Coordinates of C-alpha atoms in Angstrom, one line a residue:
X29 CA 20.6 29.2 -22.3
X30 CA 23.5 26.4 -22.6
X31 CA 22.3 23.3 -24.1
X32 CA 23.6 21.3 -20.9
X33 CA 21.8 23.6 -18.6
X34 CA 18.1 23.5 -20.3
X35 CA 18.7 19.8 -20.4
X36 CA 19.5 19.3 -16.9
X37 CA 16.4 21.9 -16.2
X38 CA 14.0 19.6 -18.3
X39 CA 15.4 16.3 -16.5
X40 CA 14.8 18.0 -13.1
X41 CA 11.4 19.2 -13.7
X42 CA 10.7 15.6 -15.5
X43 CA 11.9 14.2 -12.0
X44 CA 9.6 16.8 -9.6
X45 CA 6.7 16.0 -12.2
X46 CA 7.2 12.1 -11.8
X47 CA 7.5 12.6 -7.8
X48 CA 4.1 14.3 -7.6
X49 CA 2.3 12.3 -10.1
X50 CA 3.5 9.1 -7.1
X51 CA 2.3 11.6 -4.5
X52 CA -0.9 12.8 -5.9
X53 CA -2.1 9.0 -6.8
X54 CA -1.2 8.0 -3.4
X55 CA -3.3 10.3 -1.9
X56 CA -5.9 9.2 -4.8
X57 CA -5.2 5.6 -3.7
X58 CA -6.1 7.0 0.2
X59 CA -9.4 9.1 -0.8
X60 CA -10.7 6.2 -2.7
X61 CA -9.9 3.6 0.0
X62 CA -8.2 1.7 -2.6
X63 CA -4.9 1.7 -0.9
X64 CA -4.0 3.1 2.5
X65 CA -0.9 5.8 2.0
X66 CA 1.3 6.6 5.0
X67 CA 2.9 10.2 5.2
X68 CA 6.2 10.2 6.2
X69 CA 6.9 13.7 5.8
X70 CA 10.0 14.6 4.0
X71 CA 10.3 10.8 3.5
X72 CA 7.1 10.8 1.5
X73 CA 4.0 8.9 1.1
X74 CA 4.5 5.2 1.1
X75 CA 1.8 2.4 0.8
X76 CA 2.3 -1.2 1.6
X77 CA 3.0 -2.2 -1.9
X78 CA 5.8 0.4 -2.3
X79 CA 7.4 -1.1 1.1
X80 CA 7.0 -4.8 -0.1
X81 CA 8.9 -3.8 -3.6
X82 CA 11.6 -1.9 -1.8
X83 CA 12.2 -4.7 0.5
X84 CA 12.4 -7.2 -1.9
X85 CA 15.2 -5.5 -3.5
X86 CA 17.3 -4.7 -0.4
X87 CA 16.4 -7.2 1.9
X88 CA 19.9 -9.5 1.1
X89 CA 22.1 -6.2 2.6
X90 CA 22.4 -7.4 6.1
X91 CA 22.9 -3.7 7.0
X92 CA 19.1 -2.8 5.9
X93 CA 18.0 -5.9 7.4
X94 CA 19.4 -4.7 10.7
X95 CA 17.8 -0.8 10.1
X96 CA 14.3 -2.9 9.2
X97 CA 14.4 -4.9 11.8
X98 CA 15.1 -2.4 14.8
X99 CA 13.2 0.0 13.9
X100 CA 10.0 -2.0 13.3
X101 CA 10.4 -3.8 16.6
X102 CA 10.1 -0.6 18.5
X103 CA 7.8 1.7 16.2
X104 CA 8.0 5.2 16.9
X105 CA 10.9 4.8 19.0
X106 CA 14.2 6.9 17.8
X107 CA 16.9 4.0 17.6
X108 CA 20.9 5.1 17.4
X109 CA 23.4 4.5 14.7
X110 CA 25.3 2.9 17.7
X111 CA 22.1 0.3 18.7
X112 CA 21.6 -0.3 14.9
X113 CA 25.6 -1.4 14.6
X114 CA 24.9 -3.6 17.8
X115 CA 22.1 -5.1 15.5
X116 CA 23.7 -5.9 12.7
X117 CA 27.4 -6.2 13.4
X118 CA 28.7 -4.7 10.4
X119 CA 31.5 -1.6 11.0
X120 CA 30.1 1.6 10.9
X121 CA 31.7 2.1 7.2
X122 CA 30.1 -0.9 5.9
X123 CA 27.0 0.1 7.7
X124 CA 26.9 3.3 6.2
X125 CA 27.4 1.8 3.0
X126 CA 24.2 0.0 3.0
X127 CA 22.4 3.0 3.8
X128 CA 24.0 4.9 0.5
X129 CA 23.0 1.3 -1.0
X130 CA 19.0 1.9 0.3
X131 CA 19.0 5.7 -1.0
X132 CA 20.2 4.3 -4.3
X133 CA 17.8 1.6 -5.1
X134 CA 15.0 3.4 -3.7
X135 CA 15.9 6.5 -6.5
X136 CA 16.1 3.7 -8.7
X137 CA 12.1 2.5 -7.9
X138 CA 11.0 5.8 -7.2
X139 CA 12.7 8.5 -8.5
X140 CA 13.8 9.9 -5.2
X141 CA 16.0 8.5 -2.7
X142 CA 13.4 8.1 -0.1
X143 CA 13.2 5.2 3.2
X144 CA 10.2 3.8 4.8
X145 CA 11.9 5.0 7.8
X146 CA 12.7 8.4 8.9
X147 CA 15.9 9.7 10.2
X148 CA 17.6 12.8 11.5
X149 CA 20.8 14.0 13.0
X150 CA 20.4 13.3 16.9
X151 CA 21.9 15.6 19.7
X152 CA 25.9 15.4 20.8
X153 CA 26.6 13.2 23.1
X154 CA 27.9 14.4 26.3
X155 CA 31.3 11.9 26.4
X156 CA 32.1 11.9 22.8
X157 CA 30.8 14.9 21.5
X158 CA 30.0 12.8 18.1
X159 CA 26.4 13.6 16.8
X160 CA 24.4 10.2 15.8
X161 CA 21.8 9.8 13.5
X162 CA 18.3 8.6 14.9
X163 CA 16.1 6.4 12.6
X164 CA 12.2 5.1 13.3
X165 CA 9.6 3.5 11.9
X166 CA 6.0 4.9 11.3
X167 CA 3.6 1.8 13.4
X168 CA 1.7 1.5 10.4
X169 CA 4.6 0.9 8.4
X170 CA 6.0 -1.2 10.9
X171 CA 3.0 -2.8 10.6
X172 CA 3.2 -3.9 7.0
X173 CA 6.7 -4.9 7.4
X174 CA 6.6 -7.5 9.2
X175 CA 3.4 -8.8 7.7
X176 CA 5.6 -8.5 4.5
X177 CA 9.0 -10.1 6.1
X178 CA 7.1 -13.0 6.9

């Protein structure tokens, strides 16, 4: 094997061990009751801690703000890249910028480029036939955000 290759294979199963070892003591953090974990699905597990550091590294991107903001007024509810550019004003490529800019730090912090908030590509619409992404906040997460915004 190509010295590249089984060095990018090492770095990428460094990366999946790292992941899990976050995962496994989250869930160690939840059985003991130290530290409630939230499973976001393909987002993760987060705890309150995790959201608070995140935050405090992003929270100047008035993008992110917006995203944050939103999403944790209306928990559980899917919110529109369309409502979300109402929100924060920005145009749609800046806005999209500070989304790149979230999925960055968070790899940074993490390891993976994970949100607090889960997203997915959302129907067509009917006029435009342009697909927008949905984005939502877990209550619980929602929860600790705003305690943490404060």
């Amino acid at each position: 094997m190509e010295h590249a290759t089984m060095r990018a294979a090492v770095v990428a199963a460094l990366v999946d061990a790292e992941a899990l070892r976050d995962k496994l003591n989250g869930l160690l953090a939840d059985i003991d009751g130290t530290e409630t974990a939230v499973d976001l699905g393909r987002q993760g597990l987060w705890t309150k801690a995790q959201v608070s550091l995140l935050w405090s590294r992003v929270n100047h991107l008035p993008g992110v703000r917006a995203l944050f903001e939103v999403t944790a007024e209306r928990p559980d509810e899917k919110i529109t890249f369309t409502e979300l550019l109402l929100r924060s004003g920005l145009p749609e490529r800046q806005q999209s910028n500070e989304h790149a800019a979230l999925s960055r730090i968070s790899g940074q912090l993490f390891k993976e480029k994970r949100w607090p908030i889960e997203n997915s590509q959302g129907g067509s619409d009917s006029t435009t036939g342009k697909a927008e992404m949905l984005y939502w906040m877990d209550s619980r997460v929602a929860a600790w955000w705003r305690d943490i915004a404060k």
